[in-house]
Each structure stands twice: as structure tokens, then as C-alpha cells.
PDB file of C-alpha atoms in Angstrom:
ATOM      1  CA  MET A   1     -14.917   5.767  -2.801  1.00 38.00           C
ATOM      2  CA  ALA A   2     -17.569   4.693  -0.301  1.00 37.00           C
ATOM      3  CA  GLY A   3     -17.897   1.406  -2.158  1.00 40.00           C
ATOM      4  CA  LEU A   4     -14.190   0.775  -1.778  1.00 45.00           C
ATOM      5  CA  GLU A   5     -14.457   1.434   1.965  1.00 46.00           C
ATOM      6  CA  LYS A   6     -17.180  -1.207   2.227  1.00 48.00           C
ATOM      7  CA  ARG A   7     -14.919  -3.697   0.462  1.00 57.00           C
ATOM      8  CA  PHE A   8     -12.231  -3.216   3.130  1.00 64.00           C
ATOM      9  CA  SER A   9     -14.578  -3.934   6.031  1.00 61.00           C
ATOM     10  CA  GLY A  10     -15.461  -7.093   7.963  1.00 78.00           C
ATOM     11  CA  ASN A  11     -12.508  -9.478   8.293  1.00 86.00           C
ATOM     12  CA  VAL A  12     -10.535  -7.830   5.493  1.00 93.00           C
ATOM     13  CA  PRO A  13      -8.288  -5.721   7.785  1.00 96.00           C
ATOM     14  CA  GLU A  14      -7.219  -8.765   9.821  1.00 96.00           C
ATOM     15  CA  ASN A  15      -6.546 -10.883   6.725  1.00 97.00           C
ATOM     16  CA  TYR A  16      -4.668  -7.968   5.163  1.00 97.00           C
ATOM     17  CA  ASP A  17      -2.516  -7.457   8.232  1.00 98.00           C
ATOM     18  CA  ARG A  18      -1.774 -11.133   8.969  1.00 97.00           C
ATOM     19  CA  GLY A  19      -1.841 -12.624   5.487  1.00 98.00           C
ATOM     20  CA  LEU A  20      -0.182  -9.902   3.414  1.00 98.00           C
ATOM     21  CA  GLY A  21       1.867  -7.874   5.904  1.00 98.00           C
ATOM     22  CA  PRO A  22       4.641 -10.414   6.632  1.00 98.00           C
ATOM     23  CA  PHE A  23       5.061 -11.343   2.971  1.00 98.00           C
ATOM     24  CA  ILE A  24       4.818  -8.140   0.922  1.00 98.00           C
ATOM     25  CA  PHE A  25       4.499  -5.108   3.226  1.00 98.00           C
ATOM     26  CA  ASP A  26       6.699  -5.479   6.317  1.00 98.00           C
ATOM     27  CA  PHE A  27      10.099  -5.274   4.626  1.00 98.00           C
ATOM     28  CA  TYR A  28       9.210  -2.165   2.669  1.00 98.00           C
ATOM     29  CA  ALA A  29       7.540  -0.579   5.697  1.00 98.00           C
ATOM     30  CA  LEU A  30      10.820  -0.822   7.574  1.00 98.00           C
ATOM     31  CA  GLN A  31      12.698   0.745   4.663  1.00 98.00           C
ATOM     32  CA  MET A  32      10.175   3.580   4.542  1.00 98.00           C
ATOM     33  CA  ALA A  33      10.520   4.217   8.268  1.00 98.00           C
ATOM     34  CA  LYS A  34      14.319   4.263   8.079  1.00 98.00           C
ATOM     35  CA  ARG A  35      14.210   6.748   5.210  1.00 98.00           C
ATOM     36  CA  SER A  36      11.795   8.932   7.157  1.00 98.00           C
ATOM     37  CA  ALA A  37      13.891   8.831  10.328  1.00 98.00           C
ATOM     38  CA  ARG A  38      16.981  10.035   8.459  1.00 97.00           C
ATOM     39  CA  LEU A  39      15.126  13.284   7.721  1.00 97.00           C
ATOM     40  CA  ASN A  40      14.588  14.007  11.444  1.00 97.00           C
ATOM     41  CA  PRO A  41      11.083  15.425  10.902  1.00 98.00           C
ATOM     42  CA  GLY A  42       9.286  17.189  13.716  1.00 98.00           C
ATOM     43  CA  THR A  43       5.790  16.335  12.466  1.00 98.00           C
ATOM     44  CA  VAL A  44       4.684  13.475  10.200  1.00 98.00           C
ATOM     45  CA  LEU A  45       1.519  12.722   8.248  1.00 98.00           C
ATOM     46  CA  GLU A  46       0.857   9.229   6.917  1.00 98.00           C
ATOM     47  CA  THR A  47      -1.748   8.725   4.204  1.00 98.00           C
ATOM     48  CA  ALA A  48      -3.337   5.432   3.097  1.00 98.00           C
ATOM     49  CA  ALA A  49      -2.042   3.919   6.343  1.00 98.00           C
ATOM     50  CA  GLY A  50      -4.168   0.777   6.108  1.00 97.00           C
ATOM     51  CA  THR A  51      -3.721  -1.417   9.189  1.00 98.00           C
ATOM     52  CA  GLY A  52      -0.769   0.577  10.511  1.00 98.00           C
ATOM     53  CA  ILE A  53       2.088  -1.543   9.195  1.00 98.00           C
ATOM     54  CA  VAL A  54       4.197   1.487   8.273  1.00 98.00           C
ATOM     55  CA  THR A  55       2.878   3.389  11.283  1.00 98.00           C
ATOM     56  CA  SER A  56       4.326   0.808  13.652  1.00 98.00           C
ATOM     57  CA  CYS A  57       7.743   1.073  11.994  1.00 98.00           C
ATOM     58  CA  LEU A  58       7.621   4.858  12.047  1.00 98.00           C
ATOM     59  CA  ARG A  59       6.842   4.831  15.762  1.00 97.00           C
ATOM     60  CA  ASP A  60       9.872   2.581  16.333  1.00 97.00           C
ATOM     61  CA  LYS A  61      12.305   4.539  14.163  1.00 98.00           C
ATOM     62  CA  LEU A  62      11.359   8.190  14.683  1.00 97.00           C
ATOM     63  CA  ALA A  63      12.524  10.097  17.723  1.00 94.00           C
ATOM     64  CA  PRO A  64      10.322   9.472  20.790  1.00 92.00           C
ATOM     65  CA  GLY A  65       7.386  11.845  21.042  1.00 94.00           C
ATOM     66  CA  ILE A  66       7.358  12.932  17.393  1.00 97.00           C
ATOM     67  CA  PRO A  67       3.656  13.309  16.571  1.00 98.00           C
ATOM     68  CA  ILE A  68       2.363  11.145  13.711  1.00 98.00           C
ATOM     69  CA  THR A  69      -1.037  11.837  12.174  1.00 98.00           C
ATOM     70  CA  VAL A  70      -2.276   8.555  10.729  1.00 98.00           C
ATOM     71  CA  THR A  71      -4.924   8.687   7.997  1.00 98.00           C
ATOM     72  CA  ASP A  72      -6.830   6.368   5.729  1.00 97.00           C
ATOM     73  CA  LEU A  73     -10.055   6.704   3.775  1.00 96.00           C
ATOM     74  CA  ASN A  74     -11.288   3.333   5.023  1.00 95.00           C
ATOM     75  CA  GLN A  75     -12.540   3.590   8.601  1.00 95.00           C
ATOM     76  CA  PRO A  76     -12.443  -0.191   9.300  1.00 95.00           C
ATOM     77  CA  MET A  77      -8.763  -0.346   8.330  1.00 96.00           C
ATOM     78  CA  LEU A  78      -8.012   2.725  10.455  1.00 97.00           C
ATOM     79  CA  ASP A  79      -9.911   1.277  13.416  1.00 97.00           C
ATOM     80  CA  TYR A  80      -7.856  -1.907  13.167  1.00 97.00           C
ATOM     81  CA  ALA A  81      -4.632   0.125  13.121  1.00 98.00           C
ATOM     82  CA  ALA A  82      -5.704   2.205  16.123  1.00 97.00           C
ATOM     83  CA  LYS A  83      -6.532  -0.888  18.146  1.00 97.00           C
ATOM     84  CA  LYS A  84      -3.301  -2.633  17.163  1.00 97.00           C
ATOM     85  CA  LEU A  85      -1.192   0.392  18.084  1.00 97.00           C
ATOM     86  CA  GLU A  86      -3.090   1.432  21.186  1.00 96.00           C
ATOM     87  CA  GLY A  87      -0.651   2.852  23.709  1.00 92.00           C
ATOM     88  CA  ALA A  88       2.149   3.388  21.172  1.00 91.00           C
ATOM     89  CA  GLY A  89       2.095   7.128  21.947  1.00 89.00           C
ATOM     90  CA  ALA A  90       1.922  10.365  19.925  1.00 95.00           C
ATOM     91  CA  LEU A  91      -0.384   8.854  17.287  1.00 98.00           C
ATOM     92  CA  GLU A  92      -3.541  10.570  16.063  1.00 98.00           C
ATOM     93  CA  PHE A  93      -5.883   8.572  13.798  1.00 98.00           C
ATOM     94  CA  VAL A  94      -8.008  10.575  11.359  1.00 98.00           C
ATOM     95  CA  ALA A  95     -10.250   9.254   8.588  1.00 97.00           C
ATOM     96  CA  ALA A  96      -9.237  11.325   5.572  1.00 98.00           C
ATOM     97  CA  ASP A  97      -9.349  11.400   1.795  1.00 98.00           C
ATOM     98  CA  ALA A  98      -5.791  11.798   0.480  1.00 98.00           C
ATOM     99  CA  CYS A  99      -7.154  13.799  -2.455  1.00 98.00           C
ATOM    100  CA  ASP A 100      -8.793  16.329  -0.108  1.00 98.00           C
ATOM    101  CA  LEU A 101      -6.832  16.432   3.149  1.00 98.00           C
ATOM    102  CA  PRO A 102      -8.569  18.031   6.166  1.00 98.00           C
ATOM    103  CA  PHE A 103      -5.470  19.870   7.386  1.00 98.00           C
ATOM    104  CA  GLU A 104      -4.186  23.425   7.315  1.00 98.00           C
ATOM    105  CA  ASP A 105      -1.463  24.574   4.934  1.00 98.00           C
ATOM    106  CA  SER A 106       2.193  24.031   5.872  1.00 98.00           C
ATOM    107  CA  GLN A 107       1.556  21.731   8.816  1.00 98.00           C
ATOM    108  CA  PHE A 108       3.921  18.743   8.402  1.00 98.00           C
ATOM    109  CA  ASP A 109       7.650  18.223   7.905  1.00 98.00           C
ATOM    110  CA  ALA A 110       7.147  14.885   6.160  1.00 98.00           C
ATOM    111  CA  VAL A 111       4.300  13.035   4.480  1.00 98.00           C
ATOM    112  CA  VAL A 112       4.602   9.271   4.064  1.00 98.00           C
ATOM    113  CA  CYS A 113       2.584   6.898   1.886  1.00 98.00           C
ATOM    114  CA  GLN A 114       3.296   3.217   1.181  1.00 98.00           C
ATOM    115  CA  PHE A 115       1.535   1.566  -1.783  1.00 98.00           C
ATOM    116  CA  GLY A 116      -1.497   3.853  -1.670  1.00 97.00           C
ATOM    117  CA  ILE A 117      -1.203   6.283  -4.568  1.00 98.00           C
ATOM    118  CA  MET A 118      -2.180   3.672  -7.160  1.00 97.00           C
ATOM    119  CA  PHE A 119      -5.694   3.570  -5.676  1.00 95.00           C
ATOM    120  CA  TYR A 120      -6.307   7.327  -5.603  1.00 97.00           C
ATOM    121  CA  PRO A 121      -9.018   8.445  -8.050  1.00 96.00           C
ATOM    122  CA  ASP A 122      -7.194  11.740  -8.647  1.00 98.00           C
ATOM    123  CA  ARG A 123      -3.450  11.289  -8.200  1.00 98.00           C
ATOM    124  CA  GLN A 124      -2.667  14.809  -9.347  1.00 98.00           C
ATOM    125  CA  ALA A 125      -4.945  16.265  -6.691  1.00 98.00           C
ATOM    126  CA  SER A 126      -3.267  14.057  -4.087  1.00 98.00           C
ATOM    127  CA  TYR A 127       0.165  15.426  -5.005  1.00 98.00           C
ATOM    128  CA  GLU A 128      -1.136  18.981  -4.784  1.00 98.00           C
ATOM    129  CA  GLU A 129      -2.699  18.282  -1.388  1.00 98.00           C
ATOM    130  CA  VAL A 130       0.563  16.876  -0.023  1.00 98.00           C
ATOM    131  CA  LEU A 131       2.455  19.904  -1.301  1.00 98.00           C
ATOM    132  CA  ARG A 132      -0.086  22.173   0.390  1.00 98.00           C
ATOM    133  CA  VAL A 133       0.178  20.583   3.846  1.00 98.00           C
ATOM    134  CA  LEU A 134       3.976  20.259   3.797  1.00 98.00           C
ATOM    135  CA  ASN A 135       6.178  22.880   5.400  1.00 98.00           C
ATOM    136  CA  PRO A 136       8.699  24.590   3.100  1.00 98.00           C
ATOM    137  CA  GLY A 137      11.581  22.172   2.656  1.00 97.00           C
ATOM    138  CA  GLY A 138       9.338  19.279   3.693  1.00 98.00           C
ATOM    139  CA  LYS A 139       9.571  15.872   2.092  1.00 98.00           C
ATOM    140  CA  TYR A 140       7.027  13.545   0.521  1.00 98.00           C
ATOM    141  CA  LEU A 141       8.183   9.927   0.778  1.00 98.00           C
ATOM    142  CA  PHE A 142       6.086   7.355  -1.037  1.00 98.00           C
ATOM    143  CA  SER A 143       6.370   3.982  -2.687  1.00 98.00           C
ATOM    144  CA  VAL A 144       4.556   2.232  -5.520  1.00 98.00           C
ATOM    145  CA  TRP A 145       4.843  -1.316  -6.766  1.00 98.00           C
ATOM    146  CA  ASN A 146       7.000  -2.104  -9.743  1.00 98.00           C
ATOM    147  CA  SER A 147       5.529  -4.144 -12.603  1.00 97.00           C
ATOM    148  CA  TRP A 148       4.032  -7.648 -12.533  1.00 97.00           C
ATOM    149  CA  SER A 149       7.199  -9.028 -14.078  1.00 97.00           C
ATOM    150  CA  GLU A 150       9.126  -7.868 -10.988  1.00 98.00           C
ATOM    151  CA  ASN A 151       6.398  -9.015  -8.572  1.00 98.00           C
ATOM    152  CA  PRO A 152       5.222 -12.388  -9.885  1.00 98.00           C
ATOM    153  CA  PHE A 153       2.927 -13.063  -6.921  1.00 98.00           C
ATOM    154  CA  ALA A 154       0.551 -10.431  -8.313  1.00 97.00           C
ATOM    155  CA  GLU A 155       0.383 -11.992 -11.749  1.00 97.00           C
ATOM    156  CA  ILE A 156      -0.255 -15.361 -10.095  1.00 97.00           C
ATOM    157  CA  ALA A 157      -3.101 -13.869  -8.048  1.00 97.00           C
ATOM    158  CA  TYR A 158      -4.689 -12.411 -11.176  1.00 96.00           C
ATOM    159  CA  GLU A 159      -4.235 -15.560 -13.255  1.00 97.00           C
ATOM    160  CA  VAL A 160      -5.715 -17.817 -10.580  1.00 97.00           C
ATOM    161  CA  GLY A 161      -8.793 -15.620 -10.389  1.00 95.00           C
ATOM    162  CA  ALA A 162      -9.041 -15.681 -14.169  1.00 95.00           C
ATOM    163  CA  GLU A 163      -8.996 -19.489 -14.165  1.00 96.00           C
ATOM    164  CA  PHE A 164     -12.331 -19.458 -12.342  1.00 95.00           C
ATOM    165  CA  VAL A 165     -13.942 -16.711 -14.441  1.00 92.00           C
ATOM    166  CA  PRO A 166     -12.074 -16.576 -17.767  1.00 93.00           C
ATOM    167  CA  HIS A 167     -14.762 -14.494 -19.509  1.00 93.00           C
ATOM    168  CA  ASN A 168     -14.864 -11.836 -16.749  1.00 90.00           C
ATOM    169  CA  PRO A 169     -11.802 -12.185 -14.516  1.00 92.00           C
ATOM    170  CA  PRO A 170     -11.562 -10.242 -11.246  1.00 92.00           C
ATOM    171  CA  SER A 171      -9.507  -7.148 -12.013  1.00 92.00           C
ATOM    172  CA  PHE A 172      -8.324  -6.005  -8.581  1.00 93.00           C
ATOM    173  CA  TYR A 173      -4.706  -7.116  -9.012  1.00 94.00           C
ATOM    174  CA  LYS A 174      -4.264  -4.922 -12.044  1.00 94.00           C
ATOM    175  CA  VAL A 175      -4.743  -1.745  -9.994  1.00 94.00           C
ATOM    176  CA  PRO A 176      -1.853  -1.867  -7.475  1.00 96.00           C
ATOM    177  CA  PHE A 177       0.671  -2.523 -10.259  1.00 97.00           C
ATOM    178  CA  SER A 178      -0.603   0.023 -12.757  1.00 95.00           C
ATOM    179  CA  TYR A 179       1.448   3.063 -11.760  1.00 97.00           C
ATOM    180  CA  ASN A 180       5.169   2.446 -12.096  1.00 97.00           C
ATOM    181  CA  ASP A 181       6.368   4.591 -14.993  1.00 97.00           C
ATOM    182  CA  VAL A 182       9.025   6.787 -13.378  1.00 97.00           C
ATOM    183  CA  ASP A 183       8.803   9.532 -16.016  1.00 97.00           C
ATOM    184  CA  THR A 184       5.043   9.788 -15.530  1.00 97.00           C
ATOM    185  CA  ILE A 185       5.485  10.061 -11.757  1.00 98.00           C
ATOM    186  CA  ARG A 186       8.180  12.726 -12.078  1.00 97.00           C
ATOM    187  CA  GLU A 187       6.048  14.754 -14.496  1.00 97.00           C
ATOM    188  CA  ALA A 188       3.091  14.667 -12.118  1.00 98.00           C
ATOM    189  CA  LEU A 189       5.244  15.827  -9.200  1.00 98.00           C
ATOM    190  CA  ASP A 190       6.704  18.642 -11.306  1.00 98.00           C
ATOM    191  CA  LEU A 191       3.224  19.708 -12.361  1.00 98.00           C
ATOM    192  CA  ALA A 192       2.076  19.759  -8.731  1.00 98.00           C
ATOM    193  CA  GLY A 193       4.944  22.124  -7.880  1.00 98.00           C
ATOM    194  CA  PHE A 194       7.519  19.936  -6.148  1.00 97.00           C
ATOM    195  CA  GLY A 195      11.053  21.214  -6.560  1.00 88.00           C
ATOM    196  CA  ASN A 196      12.857  17.972  -7.220  1.00 87.00           C
ATOM    197  CA  SER A 197      12.318  14.251  -6.782  1.00 95.00           C
ATOM    198  CA  GLU A 198      14.624  11.319  -6.159  1.00 97.00           C
ATOM    199  CA  VAL A 199      13.697   7.819  -7.324  1.00 98.00           C
ATOM    200  CA  GLU A 200      15.131   4.482  -6.235  1.00 98.00           C
ATOM    201  CA  ILE A 201      14.056   0.970  -7.197  1.00 98.00           C
ATOM    202  CA  GLN A 202      14.457  -1.487  -4.351  1.00 98.00           C
ATOM    203  CA  HIS A 203      14.398  -5.219  -5.037  1.00 98.00           C
ATOM    204  CA  HIS A 204      13.929  -7.774  -2.294  1.00 98.00           C
ATOM    205  CA  THR A 205      13.771 -11.557  -2.011  1.00 98.00           C
ATOM    206  CA  GLN A 206      11.119 -12.544   0.498  1.00 98.00           C
ATOM    207  CA  THR A 207      10.950 -15.923   2.230  1.00 98.00           C
ATOM    208  CA  LEU A 208       7.599 -17.554   1.539  1.00 97.00           C
ATOM    209  CA  SER A 209       7.324 -19.428   4.811  1.00 96.00           C
ATOM    210  CA  ASP A 210       3.566 -20.046   4.757  1.00 97.00           C
ATOM    211  CA  PRO A 211       2.056 -20.009   1.259  1.00 97.00           C
ATOM    212  CA  GLY A 212      -1.328 -21.010   2.681  1.00 97.00           C
ATOM    213  CA  LEU A 213      -1.493 -17.919   4.883  1.00 98.00           C
ATOM    214  CA  PHE A 214      -0.271 -15.756   2.018  1.00 98.00           C
ATOM    215  CA  ALA A 215      -2.915 -17.221  -0.295  1.00 98.00           C
ATOM    216  CA  ARG A 216      -5.612 -16.334   2.241  1.00 97.00           C
ATOM    217  CA  GLY A 217      -4.256 -12.806   2.420  1.00 98.00           C
ATOM    218  CA  LEU A 218      -4.289 -12.504  -1.364  1.00 97.00           C
ATOM    219  CA  VAL A 219      -7.932 -13.613  -1.504  1.00 97.00           C
ATOM    220  CA  TYR A 220      -9.473 -12.322   1.737  1.00 96.00           C
ATOM    221  CA  GLY A 221      -7.197  -9.374   2.536  1.00 96.00           C
ATOM    222  CA  ASN A 222      -8.485  -7.137  -0.246  1.00 91.00           C
ATOM    223  CA  PRO A 223     -11.524  -6.722  -2.527  1.00 89.00           C
ATOM    224  CA  LEU A 224     -10.713  -9.858  -4.571  1.00 92.00           C
ATOM    225  CA  HIS A 225     -13.012 -11.995  -2.419  1.00 90.00           C
ATOM    226  CA  ASN A 226     -15.863  -9.542  -3.088  1.00 91.00           C
ATOM    227  CA  GLU A 227     -15.254  -9.827  -6.819  1.00 93.00           C
ATOM    228  CA  LEU A 228     -15.356 -13.606  -6.498  1.00 93.00           C
ATOM    229  CA  LEU A 229     -18.612 -13.574  -4.526  1.00 92.00           C
ATOM    230  CA  GLU A 230     -20.175 -11.241  -7.083  1.00 93.00           C
ATOM    231  CA  ARG A 231     -19.337 -13.858  -9.716  1.00 93.00           C
ATOM    232  CA  GLU A 232     -20.697 -16.676  -7.495  1.00 93.00           C
ATOM    233  CA  ILE A 233     -17.238 -18.212  -7.058  1.00 94.00           C
ATOM    234  CA  ASP A 234     -16.251 -19.863  -3.762  1.00 95.00           C
ATOM    235  CA  PRO A 235     -13.255 -17.927  -2.355  1.00 96.00           C
ATOM    236  CA  GLU A 236     -12.096 -21.056  -0.498  1.00 97.00           C
ATOM    237  CA  ALA A 237     -11.657 -22.881  -3.787  1.00 97.00           C
ATOM    238  CA  VAL A 238      -9.587 -19.968  -5.076  1.00 97.00           C
ATOM    239  CA  CYS A 239      -7.484 -20.001  -1.889  1.00 97.00           C
ATOM    240  CA  GLY A 240      -6.634 -23.660  -2.378  1.00 97.00           C
ATOM    241  CA  ARG A 241      -5.681 -23.165  -5.989  1.00 98.00           C
ATOM    242  CA  MET A 242      -3.706 -20.017  -5.122  1.00 97.00           C
ATOM    243  CA  GLU A 243      -1.646 -21.900  -2.535  1.00 98.00           C
ATOM    244  CA  ASN A 244      -0.829 -24.659  -5.027  1.00 98.00           C
ATOM    245  CA  VAL A 245       0.258 -22.250  -7.748  1.00 98.00           C
ATOM    246  CA  LEU A 246       2.366 -20.194  -5.337  1.00 98.00           C
ATOM    247  CA  ASN A 247       4.153 -23.384  -4.318  1.00 97.00           C
ATOM    248  CA  GLU A 248       4.632 -24.521  -7.896  1.00 97.00           C
ATOM    249  CA  ARG A 249       5.883 -21.249  -9.344  1.00 97.00           C
ATOM    250  CA  LEU A 250       7.634 -19.525  -6.433  1.00 97.00           C
ATOM    251  CA  GLY A 251       8.700 -22.232  -4.017  1.00 96.00           C
ATOM    252  CA  ALA A 252      10.293 -21.109  -0.759  1.00 97.00           C
ATOM    253  CA  SER A 253      10.906 -17.469  -1.734  1.00 98.00           C
ATOM    254  CA  MET A 254       9.682 -14.799  -4.096  1.00 98.00           C
ATOM    255  CA  PRO A 255      11.082 -11.635  -5.677  1.00 98.00           C
ATOM    256  CA  LEU A 256       9.556  -8.276  -4.823  1.00 98.00           C
ATOM    257  CA  SER A 257      10.264  -4.865  -6.293  1.00 98.00           C
ATOM    258  CA  ALA A 258       9.106  -1.398  -5.264  1.00 98.00           C
ATOM    259  CA  ILE A 259       9.821   2.146  -6.408  1.00 98.00           C
ATOM    260  CA  PHE A 260      10.638   4.674  -3.667  1.00 98.00           C
ATOM    261  CA  VAL A 261      10.201   8.381  -4.367  1.00 98.00           C
ATOM    262  CA  THR A 262      11.269  11.358  -2.256  1.00 98.00           C
ATOM    263  CA  ALA A 263       9.940  14.743  -3.408  1.00 98.00           C
ATOM    264  CA  THR A 264      10.813  18.102  -1.831  1.00 98.00           C
ATOM    265  CA  LYS A 265       8.681  21.198  -1.347  1.00 98.00           C
ATOM    266  CA  ASN A 266      10.675  24.322  -2.155  1.00 93.00           C
TER     267      ASN A 266
END
């Protein structure tokens, strides 16, 4: 896990926030915040908060003064979020492992996680930890990406990387899209002890207003650029090719698809 933290340091948080946020994260962050606000929680925990994209929406949509504890394993990402949201009010930033949360039992009315569970080394432990820190009747709201076929930008990102290293392609873009079987998710939640879970697939068509900026986010806003450097590949060359392929295959807009889950603690 420490190695992953190192890969999200340097300029990665800024490239993630500016190059990926507007194109693949912002829309779903707003949906997550709206869903959370409808529950009227008194206390909220966010895990895998990254650069605070969901956090910002939560602060806008939740009732004023509702405390939000914002966590991420990666300190550089959390530092970026804290700086970006400085002065937003009622936010506490805590570096934390979602598989081993540093909080007391029954402490939060809602736990929120956008596109983080796929990266957890022990997903089952993460579900059990969320259940532990939730108050009775509390809700766990999280989202995961649907498959590559529903999110073609991800397949493009993988294929472009593979063009440069066909014998040992960078594998990062397989991970975020590897956990979308609804039955598997439901079974894991049941095993953890959640009472019931609701699942909704939400499709979205996103305007691709700046494919060059998006390409930079896809390369420099996550560990892909590290994988390229390890293989002695120039990330700038990959950026240029990525922009061209995005233009060719997606044009002015692209489909996105995410799976939203709401699980309840009895």
C-alpha cells in the first residue's frame, strides 16, 4: 500500500483533479452527494476521498454544519483536497486505511465512497469496517465503475499503453474496472452483515470538451505514467497518441456508466 501512495504523489493529485475530474468524476460526485443529502445524515465519513471531488459536492449539498470526516490512504491526495477545500467548514481530514479504519464503533450515520473499493486489497474487510463504524440504520453509499464496454475511454487508455509496450502492457486501467459484478457485490455485503442493499446503474453521456487535457489526466493523473517510466517509455508520446485516439473513437462526447450501491446496517 505504501508503494501505491508513492505513485499518487508529486504532480499526480493536480493532474487527477484537473485532467480527470471534469470528464469522469464530477458528474457522479454530484449524484453521490444528492443521494447522501436525501438521507439527512448527522455525521458522514468519506473513504478514498482522493482530491476531494465528492467532498466538495457533499459540502454543498448536505445541511450546513454537518461534520464530514474525509479520509484517504494517500497523504498527497488528501493534502491536495485539504488545501483545495480550505475554509469550506466542518471538514476533518484524516489519513486512513479503509480496510482498517481508525474510528470507534457506531460513529457515523453515512459512509460514502466513490470509485475506491476496486483498489482495496481486502474488500471484505473494508465492508466489515464500514459496518462497524456505522450507526444502526446507517447507510453505506458507494459507486464502482461498470465494464470497459460501458466506459470505452478506459479501454482506449489501456490499448494506447499496450501499443507502446505490447509484450508487457501497463496494467493500471484493468484495476478500476474489475469489480462490477452485482451479484458478487451483494454477496460480499451480505457476508459482512449488511441488512439489505439497493443497486442502480447510472449511464451518462459526457461532453469531451478538451481531449488533450483528458489525455494528460489519463496518463499523469494516476500510476500509468509510473508504469510507462518503468518501461522506459516517454509519457508525453503516450499523451499525444492518447489524444488522437480519443478524438478518433469518441469525438465530442463519450459514454460513462457507474454502479451505485446503498447498503443499510440493521
